[in-house]
Coordinates of C-alpha atoms in Angstrom, one line a residue:
Chain A
X1 CA -48.2 139.8 71.8
X2 CA -46.8 140.6 75.2
X3 CA -48.7 143.5 77.2
X4 CA -47.1 144.9 80.0
X5 CA -48.8 146.4 83.0
X6 CA -51.2 143.6 83.5
X7 CA -54.6 145.1 83.9
X8 CA -56.4 141.9 84.2
X9 CA -54.1 140.5 86.9
X10 CA -57.0 140.6 90.0
X11 CA -56.8 143.2 92.5
X12 CA -56.9 141.4 95.5
X13 CA -58.5 142.3 98.9
X14 CA -57.8 141.9 102.5
X15 CA -60.2 139.9 104.8
X16 CA -62.2 141.2 106.6
X17 CA -65.5 139.9 107.8
X18 CA -68.7 140.4 106.5
X19 CA -70.8 141.2 109.2
X20 CA -74.2 140.0 107.5
X21 CA -73.2 136.6 107.0
X22 CA -75.1 133.7 108.5
X23 CA -72.0 131.5 108.1
X24 CA -68.6 132.6 107.5
X25 CA -66.5 130.1 105.1
X26 CA -62.6 130.5 105.9
X27 CA -60.3 128.8 103.1
X28 CA -56.9 129.2 102.5
X29 CA -53.5 127.5 101.8
X30 CA -49.6 127.5 103.1
X31 CA -48.5 131.3 103.6
X32 CA -52.7 132.3 103.8
X33 CA -52.8 130.8 107.5
X34 CA -51.9 133.9 108.8
X35 CA -54.4 136.0 107.5
X36 CA -57.1 133.5 108.1
X37 CA -56.3 133.3 111.6
X38 CA -56.2 137.2 111.9
X39 CA -59.4 137.3 110.1
X40 CA -60.9 134.6 112.5
X41 CA -60.2 137.0 115.3
X42 CA -62.3 139.3 113.8
X43 CA -65.4 137.6 113.3
X44 CA -68.1 138.5 116.2
X45 CA -67.8 135.6 118.8
X46 CA -70.8 133.0 118.5
X47 CA -70.9 133.6 114.9
X48 CA -71.0 130.6 112.5
X49 CA -67.5 129.9 111.4
X50 CA -66.2 126.5 108.7
X51 CA -62.4 127.0 108.3
X52 CA -60.6 124.8 105.5
X53 CA -57.1 124.5 105.3
X54 CA -54.5 122.9 102.8
X55 CA -50.8 122.3 103.7
X56 CA -49.5 122.6 100.2
X57 CA -47.1 125.4 99.8
X58 CA -44.5 126.1 97.1
X59 CA -42.6 128.2 99.8
X60 CA -43.3 125.5 102.8
X61 CA -45.8 127.7 105.2
X62 CA -47.7 125.7 107.2
X63 CA -49.9 127.3 109.8
X64 CA -52.2 124.2 110.5
X65 CA -51.2 124.2 114.3
X66 CA -52.1 127.4 114.7
X67 CA -55.1 127.5 112.6
X68 CA -56.5 124.3 114.3
X69 CA -56.7 126.3 117.8
X70 CA -58.1 129.3 116.0
X71 CA -60.9 127.6 114.5
X72 CA -63.8 127.9 116.9
X73 CA -66.2 125.2 114.8
X74 CA -65.6 123.0 112.6
X75 CA -61.9 122.3 110.9
X76 CA -60.6 120.6 107.8
X77 CA -57.5 120.4 106.7
X78 CA -56.1 118.6 103.3
X79 CA -52.8 117.7 101.6
X80 CA -53.2 119.1 98.6
X81 CA -55.0 121.9 97.0
X82 CA -56.6 120.0 94.6
X83 CA -58.4 118.1 97.5
X84 CA -59.3 121.3 99.3
X85 CA -61.1 122.3 96.0
X86 CA -63.0 119.0 95.7
X87 CA -64.3 120.0 99.7
X88 CA -65.0 123.2 98.6
X89 CA -67.1 122.1 96.0
X90 CA -68.9 119.7 97.9
X91 CA -69.6 122.2 100.6
X92 CA -70.7 125.3 99.0
X93 CA -73.1 122.4 97.1
X94 CA -74.8 122.2 100.3
X95 CA -74.7 126.1 101.4
X96 CA -77.5 128.4 101.6
X97 CA -77.8 131.7 100.4
X98 CA -76.2 134.0 103.4
X99 CA -72.9 132.0 103.2
X100 CA -69.7 134.4 102.5
X101 CA -66.3 132.8 101.3
X102 CA -63.1 134.1 102.5
X103 CA -60.0 133.1 100.2
X104 CA -56.1 133.3 101.4
X105 CA -53.3 131.6 99.7
X106 CA -51.1 131.7 96.1
X107 CA -52.7 133.1 93.1
X108 CA -52.3 129.8 91.8
X109 CA -54.8 128.7 95.1
X110 CA -57.0 131.8 94.7
X111 CA -57.6 131.1 90.9
X112 CA -58.7 127.3 91.6
X113 CA -60.9 128.5 94.5
X114 CA -62.6 131.3 92.7
X115 CA -63.3 128.6 89.5
X116 CA -65.4 126.6 92.3
X117 CA -67.0 129.7 93.7
X118 CA -68.3 130.8 90.3
X119 CA -69.6 127.7 89.7
X120 CA -71.8 129.1 92.8
X121 CA -72.2 132.3 90.8
X122 CA -70.6 133.7 93.7
X123 CA -70.1 137.8 93.5
X124 CA -67.2 140.5 94.6
X125 CA -69.7 141.1 97.6
X126 CA -69.7 137.4 98.8
X127 CA -66.4 136.5 98.5
X128 CA -63.4 138.4 99.6
X129 CA -59.4 137.4 98.4
X130 CA -56.1 137.7 100.4
X131 CA -53.2 137.1 98.5
X132 CA -50.6 135.7 100.4
X133 CA -46.7 134.5 99.7
X134 CA -45.3 134.6 96.4
X135 CA -46.4 135.8 93.1
X136 CA -45.3 132.7 90.9
X137 CA -48.1 132.3 87.9
X138 CA -50.1 129.7 87.7
X139 CA -50.8 129.2 83.7
X140 CA -53.4 127.8 81.8
X141 CA -52.3 126.0 78.1
X142 CA -55.0 127.2 75.3
X143 CA -54.0 124.2 73.4
X144 CA -54.4 121.0 75.8
X145 CA -56.3 122.6 78.9
X146 CA -53.6 121.6 81.4
X147 CA -52.9 124.1 84.5
X148 CA -49.3 124.5 85.1
X149 CA -48.5 126.1 88.7
X150 CA -45.5 127.7 90.0
X151 CA -44.4 129.3 86.6
X152 CA -41.6 132.2 87.0
X153 CA -40.4 131.5 83.3
X154 CA -42.0 133.4 80.3
X155 CA -41.5 130.5 78.3
X156 CA -42.0 127.2 79.8
X157 CA -42.8 123.5 78.6
X158 CA -46.2 122.8 79.0
X159 CA -46.9 120.1 81.7
X160 CA -49.5 118.6 79.7
X161 CA -48.9 119.0 75.9
X162 CA -45.2 119.4 76.3
X163 CA -45.5 122.9 73.9
X164 CA -43.0 125.6 74.2
X165 CA -45.5 128.1 76.1
X166 CA -45.2 131.9 75.9
X167 CA -46.9 132.7 79.2
X168 CA -48.8 136.1 78.5
X169 CA -49.8 138.9 80.7
X170 CA -53.3 138.1 80.8
X171 CA -55.3 136.6 83.6
X172 CA -58.3 135.0 82.5
X173 CA -60.8 135.3 85.8
X174 CA -62.7 132.4 83.7
X175 CA -59.9 130.2 84.1
X176 CA -58.1 131.1 87.2
X177 CA -54.9 131.5 85.8
X178 CA -52.5 133.5 82.9
X179 CA -53.0 132.0 79.2
X180 CA -50.3 130.0 78.0
X181 CA -49.9 130.1 74.0
X182 CA -47.2 128.1 71.6
X183 CA -44.6 130.3 71.4
X184 CA -43.1 128.9 68.0
X185 CA -46.4 128.3 66.1
X186 CA -46.0 130.6 63.4
X187 CA -41.9 129.6 62.8
X188 CA -41.3 126.4 64.8
X189 CA -38.2 126.6 66.7
X190 CA -38.2 130.5 66.8
X191 CA -39.3 131.5 70.2
X192 CA -39.0 134.4 72.2
X193 CA -36.0 135.1 75.0
X194 CA -36.3 133.3 77.4
X195 CA -36.5 136.0 81.0
X196 CA -37.6 136.0 84.4
X197 CA -41.5 136.4 84.7
X198 CA -42.7 139.7 86.9
X199 CA -43.8 138.0 89.5
Chain B
X1 CA -98.1 159.0 61.8
X2 CA -98.2 162.0 64.5
X3 CA -96.0 164.0 64.9
X4 CA -94.9 165.0 68.8
X5 CA -94.8 162.0 70.8
X6 CA -93.8 159.8 68.0
X7 CA -90.5 161.7 67.1
X8 CA -87.8 158.9 66.3
X9 CA -89.9 155.7 67.2
X10 CA -91.0 153.2 65.6
X11 CA -94.6 153.1 63.5
X12 CA -96.6 150.1 65.0
X13 CA -100.6 149.4 64.7
X14 CA -102.7 147.9 67.5
X15 CA -103.6 144.4 66.0
X16 CA -105.2 143.2 69.0
X17 CA -106.9 144.6 71.8
X18 CA -108.1 142.1 75.2
X19 CA -109.3 143.0 78.4
X20 CA -108.2 140.8 80.8
X21 CA -109.0 141.9 84.0
X22 CA -110.7 144.8 85.4
X23 CA -108.4 147.9 84.2
X24 CA -106.3 145.3 82.6
X25 CA -106.0 145.3 78.9
X26 CA -103.6 143.6 76.9
X27 CA -102.4 145.5 73.2
X28 CA -100.6 143.4 70.8
X29 CA -98.4 145.8 68.6
X30 CA -97.4 144.9 65.1
X31 CA -95.0 146.6 62.9
X32 CA -96.5 149.0 60.4
X33 CA -94.2 147.1 57.3
X34 CA -95.1 143.9 58.5
X35 CA -91.6 142.8 59.0
X36 CA -90.2 142.5 62.8
X37 CA -89.5 144.5 65.4
X38 CA -86.3 144.9 67.2
X39 CA -85.0 141.9 69.3
X40 CA -85.3 142.0 73.1
X41 CA -84.3 139.5 75.9
X42 CA -87.0 139.2 79.1
X43 CA -87.3 141.9 81.5
X44 CA -87.3 144.5 78.8
X45 CA -89.7 147.3 78.2
X46 CA -90.8 149.9 75.7
X47 CA -91.8 153.4 75.5
X48 CA -95.0 154.1 73.9
X49 CA -95.8 157.8 72.5
X50 CA -98.8 159.2 73.5
X51 CA -100.6 162.2 72.0
X52 CA -103.2 163.6 74.2
X53 CA -105.8 166.5 73.9
X54 CA -104.2 170.2 73.9
X55 CA -100.6 169.3 72.4
X56 CA -99.9 167.0 75.2
X57 CA -97.4 164.0 74.5
X58 CA -96.2 161.8 76.8
X59 CA -94.0 158.7 77.0
X60 CA -94.9 155.6 79.0
X61 CA -93.1 152.5 79.6
X62 CA -94.0 149.1 79.7
X63 CA -92.6 146.0 80.1
X64 CA -92.8 143.3 77.4
X65 CA -94.7 140.3 77.8
X66 CA -94.8 138.6 74.3
X67 CA -92.2 135.9 73.4
X68 CA -88.4 137.3 72.8
X69 CA -88.6 134.4 70.3
X70 CA -91.1 136.1 67.8
X71 CA -90.6 139.4 67.2
X72 CA -93.3 139.5 64.8
X73 CA -95.2 141.7 67.6
X74 CA -95.0 142.6 71.1
X75 CA -97.4 142.6 73.5
X76 CA -98.0 144.6 76.9
X77 CA -100.7 144.9 79.6
X78 CA -101.9 148.7 80.6
X79 CA -103.1 148.7 83.8
X80 CA -106.3 151.9 84.1
X81 CA -104.7 154.5 86.4
X82 CA -107.7 156.9 86.7
X83 CA -106.0 159.2 88.9
X84 CA -102.8 159.5 86.5
X85 CA -101.7 161.9 83.6
X86 CA -104.2 160.3 81.5
X87 CA -101.5 158.0 79.3
X88 CA -103.4 154.8 80.7
X89 CA -106.8 155.8 79.9
X90 CA -105.2 156.9 76.4
X91 CA -104.1 153.4 76.1
X92 CA -107.7 151.9 77.4
X93 CA -109.2 154.2 74.2
X94 CA -106.9 152.6 71.8
X95 CA -108.6 149.8 69.3
X96 CA -107.7 147.5 66.9
X97 CA -106.3 149.2 63.5
X98 CA -105.0 152.4 65.6
X99 CA -101.4 153.3 64.9
X100 CA -98.7 154.1 67.8
X101 CA -95.0 155.1 68.2
X102 CA -92.9 152.7 70.4
X103 CA -89.0 152.9 70.9
X104 CA -86.4 150.1 70.6
X105 CA -86.4 147.7 73.9
X106 CA -84.0 148.6 76.5
X107 CA -83.4 145.9 79.6
X108 CA -83.2 147.0 82.8
X109 CA -84.0 144.1 84.9
X110 CA -82.3 141.1 82.9
X111 CA -82.1 137.8 84.0
X112 CA -78.6 136.4 85.6
X113 CA -78.3 133.4 83.5
X114 CA -75.3 132.6 85.8
X115 CA -77.4 131.7 88.9
X116 CA -78.3 128.3 90.3
X117 CA -81.8 129.2 91.2
X118 CA -84.4 131.8 90.0
X119 CA -86.6 133.0 92.3
X120 CA -89.8 135.8 91.1
X121 CA -91.6 137.7 93.4
X122 CA -94.2 139.9 91.5
X123 CA -97.2 141.5 92.5
X124 CA -100.4 142.8 90.5
X125 CA -99.2 144.4 86.7
X126 CA -95.6 143.4 87.9
X127 CA -96.3 140.0 86.7
X128 CA -95.9 141.3 82.9
X129 CA -92.3 140.6 82.5
X130 CA -92.3 137.1 84.0
X131 CA -93.8 136.1 80.9
X132 CA -90.5 136.2 78.3
X133 CA -87.9 136.0 81.4
X134 CA -89.3 132.5 82.4
X135 CA -89.6 131.6 78.6
X136 CA -85.9 132.4 78.3
X137 CA -85.2 130.2 81.7
X138 CA -87.3 127.1 80.3
X139 CA -85.7 127.2 77.1
X140 CA -81.7 127.6 79.0
X141 CA -82.8 124.4 81.6
X142 CA -83.0 126.7 84.6
X143 CA -84.4 126.2 87.9
X144 CA -87.0 128.6 88.4
X145 CA -90.4 129.4 90.4
X146 CA -92.7 132.3 90.7
X147 CA -94.6 133.8 93.7
X148 CA -97.5 136.0 92.1
X149 CA -99.6 138.0 94.5
X150 CA -103.1 138.8 93.2
X151 CA -105.6 140.8 95.1
X152 CA -108.8 138.7 94.2
X153 CA -109.2 135.9 91.9
X154 CA -110.9 138.1 89.4
X155 CA -107.5 139.9 89.2
X156 CA -105.9 136.7 88.5
X157 CA -106.2 136.1 84.6
X158 CA -102.5 136.8 84.1
X159 CA -101.3 134.6 86.8
X160 CA -103.5 131.7 85.4
X161 CA -101.9 132.3 82.0
X162 CA -99.0 132.4 83.7
X163 CA -99.1 128.9 85.6
X164 CA -100.9 127.6 82.7
X165 CA -97.8 128.1 80.3
X166 CA -95.3 126.9 83.3
X167 CA -97.0 124.9 85.7
X168 CA -96.1 124.1 89.0
X169 CA -93.6 126.3 89.2
X170 CA -95.8 128.9 89.8
X171 CA -97.3 129.8 93.2
X172 CA -100.5 131.9 93.3
X173 CA -101.8 134.1 96.3
X174 CA -105.0 136.0 97.0
X175 CA -104.0 138.7 99.1
X176 CA -107.5 139.9 99.7
X177 CA -108.2 135.9 101.2
X178 CA -104.7 134.6 103.0
X179 CA -102.8 137.9 103.2
X180 CA -99.5 138.9 102.0
X181 CA -96.9 136.3 101.0
X182 CA -94.6 135.2 103.5
X183 CA -91.4 136.5 101.7
X184 CA -89.4 134.8 105.0
X185 CA -90.2 131.8 104.2
X186 CA -89.2 132.4 100.4
X187 CA -86.2 133.4 101.0
X188 CA -84.8 131.5 104.0
X189 CA -82.0 128.4 103.3
X190 CA -82.3 128.6 99.6
X191 CA -79.3 127.0 97.6
X192 CA -76.2 129.0 97.1
X193 CA -76.2 131.0 94.0
X194 CA -80.2 132.0 93.9
X195 CA -81.4 135.2 92.9
X196 CA -84.6 136.8 93.3
X197 CA -86.7 138.9 90.9
X198 CA -89.0 141.3 92.4
X199 CA -91.6 143.5 90.1
X200 CA -94.8 145.0 91.9
X201 CA -95.4 147.7 94.0
X202 CA -93.0 149.5 95.6
X203 CA -93.8 148.3 99.2
X204 CA -93.8 144.6 98.3
X205 CA -90.1 145.9 96.9
X206 CA -89.3 147.2 100.0
X207 CA -90.2 144.4 102.2
X208 CA -88.7 141.8 99.9
X209 CA -85.7 143.6 99.5
X210 CA -85.2 144.0 103.7
X211 CA -86.1 140.4 104.1
X212 CA -83.6 139.3 101.6
X213 CA -81.1 141.4 103.5
X214 CA -81.9 140.4 107.2
X215 CA -81.5 136.6 105.6
X216 CA -77.8 137.7 104.3
X217 CA -78.6 137.7 100.8
X218 CA -76.1 139.8 99.1
X219 CA -77.4 143.0 96.5
X220 CA -76.1 141.3 93.7
X221 CA -78.7 138.6 94.1
X222 CA -81.6 140.9 94.6
X223 CA -82.8 142.3 91.3
X224 CA -85.8 144.2 90.7
X225 CA -88.2 147.2 88.5
X226 CA -90.7 149.5 89.5
X227 CA -92.4 151.7 87.1
X228 CA -92.9 154.8 89.3
X229 CA -96.0 156.9 88.1
X230 CA -95.3 160.6 86.6
X231 CA -96.7 162.8 89.2
X232 CA -98.1 165.9 88.2
X233 CA -97.0 169.6 89.1
X234 CA -97.0 173.0 87.6
X235 CA -96.3 174.4 84.3
X236 CA -93.1 175.9 84.0
X237 CA -90.5 177.2 81.0
X238 CA -87.4 175.1 80.6
X239 CA -84.6 177.1 78.9
X240 CA -82.0 175.7 76.6
X241 CA -78.7 177.5 77.5
X242 CA -76.9 176.1 74.6
X243 CA -79.4 176.2 71.8
X244 CA -81.2 179.3 73.1
X245 CA -84.2 177.6 72.9
X246 CA -87.1 177.7 75.7
X247 CA -90.3 175.4 75.8
X248 CA -93.3 175.3 78.0
X249 CA -93.4 171.9 80.2
X250 CA -96.9 171.5 80.8
X251 CA -98.3 170.3 84.5
X252 CA -98.8 166.5 83.5
X253 CA -95.5 166.2 80.9
X254 CA -92.1 165.4 81.7
X255 CA -89.3 167.6 80.9
X256 CA -87.9 165.0 79.2
X257 CA -91.4 164.3 77.1
X258 CA -91.2 167.9 76.4
X259 CA -87.6 167.7 74.7
X260 CA -88.3 164.6 72.9
X261 CA -91.5 166.1 71.7
X262 CA -89.6 168.9 70.4
X263 CA -87.2 166.5 68.5
X264 CA -84.5 166.9 71.3
X265 CA -82.8 163.6 72.2
X266 CA -81.1 163.2 75.1
X267 CA -79.8 159.6 76.6
X268 CA -82.3 157.7 78.9
X269 CA -82.8 154.2 80.1
X270 CA -85.3 153.8 82.7
X271 CA -87.6 157.3 82.5
X272 CA -87.9 156.7 86.6
X273 CA -85.1 158.9 87.7
X274 CA -83.3 155.5 88.6
X275 CA -80.9 154.9 85.9
X276 CA -78.9 158.4 85.6
X277 CA -78.5 158.6 82.2
X278 CA -80.3 162.0 82.0
X279 CA -78.8 163.2 84.1
X280 CA -78.7 167.4 83.3
X281 CA -77.0 170.8 84.9
X282 CA -78.9 173.5 86.2
X283 CA -77.4 176.5 85.3
X284 CA -79.9 179.3 86.7
X285 CA -83.5 178.8 87.9
X286 CA -85.9 181.3 89.5
X287 CA -88.3 178.7 91.3
X288 CA -88.2 175.4 93.5
X289 CA -86.9 172.3 92.0
X290 CA -89.2 169.0 92.8
X291 CA -86.6 166.4 92.9
X292 CA -88.6 163.0 92.3
X293 CA -85.4 160.7 91.4
X294 CA -83.5 158.3 93.7
X295 CA -80.4 158.8 91.7
X296 CA -79.3 161.8 92.7
X297 CA -77.1 162.3 96.4
X298 CA -79.5 164.6 98.5
X299 CA -76.2 167.0 98.9
X300 CA -76.8 167.4 95.2
X301 CA -80.7 167.8 95.5
X302 CA -80.1 170.3 97.9
X303 CA -77.8 172.7 96.0
X304 CA -80.0 172.2 92.9
X305 CA -77.2 171.9 90.7
X306 CA -78.5 169.0 88.9
X307 CA -81.9 167.4 88.2
X308 CA -83.4 164.4 86.4
X309 CA -85.7 165.6 83.5
X310 CA -87.2 162.1 83.2
X311 CA -89.2 162.3 86.5
X312 CA -88.0 165.9 88.1
X313 CA -89.4 169.4 87.3
X314 CA -89.8 172.9 88.7
X315 CA -92.8 174.3 90.6
X316 CA -93.5 177.5 88.0
X317 CA -90.9 179.8 86.8
X318 CA -88.3 179.4 84.1
X319 CA -85.5 176.7 84.7
X320 CA -82.6 177.0 82.5
X321 CA -80.0 174.3 81.9
X322 CA -76.8 173.0 80.1
X323 CA -78.7 171.5 77.1

């Protein structure tokens, strides 16, 4: 059932400005702050830039003060990734063609934000994603539709339904997470060996 | 069925002929066996086998304009080109009851179903794919609008049919009276997730594409389809190195059409030098190559190592290819 190599895991980018953009929307979380500041400095002066930042972080990185200084225009910050993702949805629903989106942060955060971006049919030529920080996994339970964050173990208990899930090496772009499947569905109680994930 | 152009095609009968505007004729094609034709999605085209006097076998591409939800027949619109190779004049001579061969539909101009708003810009005969495309969008409950350019109201029969069918979402402009559409106004400040589809003359396609680019639209949201007119050239010999065959390519027939008329099938999709499917290696030539495609790079064209048999040709002599 488990596949090695993880072909489906996204290949991330390095944030660089889209020169043709009418609006640069720079969005990130936690340790993504450094990539955001670097990008903002590279965007041509006078361009329309808006920054959204979430201080939620697994590793405790906080770049709020530095970003506030770097952002030339509108700046909004949020205490959680969930609040930021709701605000991103609201902002994109008011945005026009010509907008470019830049995402920086953990894989969990990027998966969450990409799910929003996909609702607006944003493609690879309009979104760049830079991964920052640890590669702990975001896992989506195929049984109860709950996301569990920051998973480091191959077998864990789903934060939604409590089923013992095995984390597959299959990253779903649609769900923006790795797939978690009940590990003992065939023989109750018989689970794969506990092991550290290749994060 | 005739031999020649129809090798490997689906036999159909012309069951209805209607002249809708000056030089534009609608043809309804029904399957010979009375059953159903292959299904298709909006934006698809078929190629029609055309047999002209003098053993000339052509294949022309036409967008399907009938409903994708009724494949008991296909409907196409043919604009008569008085200066062309003779394919459209042949199509305009057809009568009810005549037999033809058509290919299965191919779609190189599909709807992007995840889009939030679908904007169509069409000119002249380029309106035809909009009929099935808008029907698909209407069924999906998706938001769409179309901006159709016609020279005069006399040329607008199909546009009026489209607006009769899809109502206020269709904006018709008579370019001889009020000038061309304001593409910047159509494409400015459109909601994120919009797609634009362009079908019409090459100048219109170029204008809309550059306007979109200037307004920050990314390429993945700009779609276009153009049927290039086959250029006539000089007759030449096409030698197939692997099979040892030598085929004569007449002045108004493409190498691909000659291969097909001789029962040799090679991959193709667009038949217009854009998709790259029919790319073929040149082994030897004692002549110039007219590269009419937009697929090969300028450097490949300059060294004549490959060519696109759907649209490009030799200017006389013998061309040896890797087939």
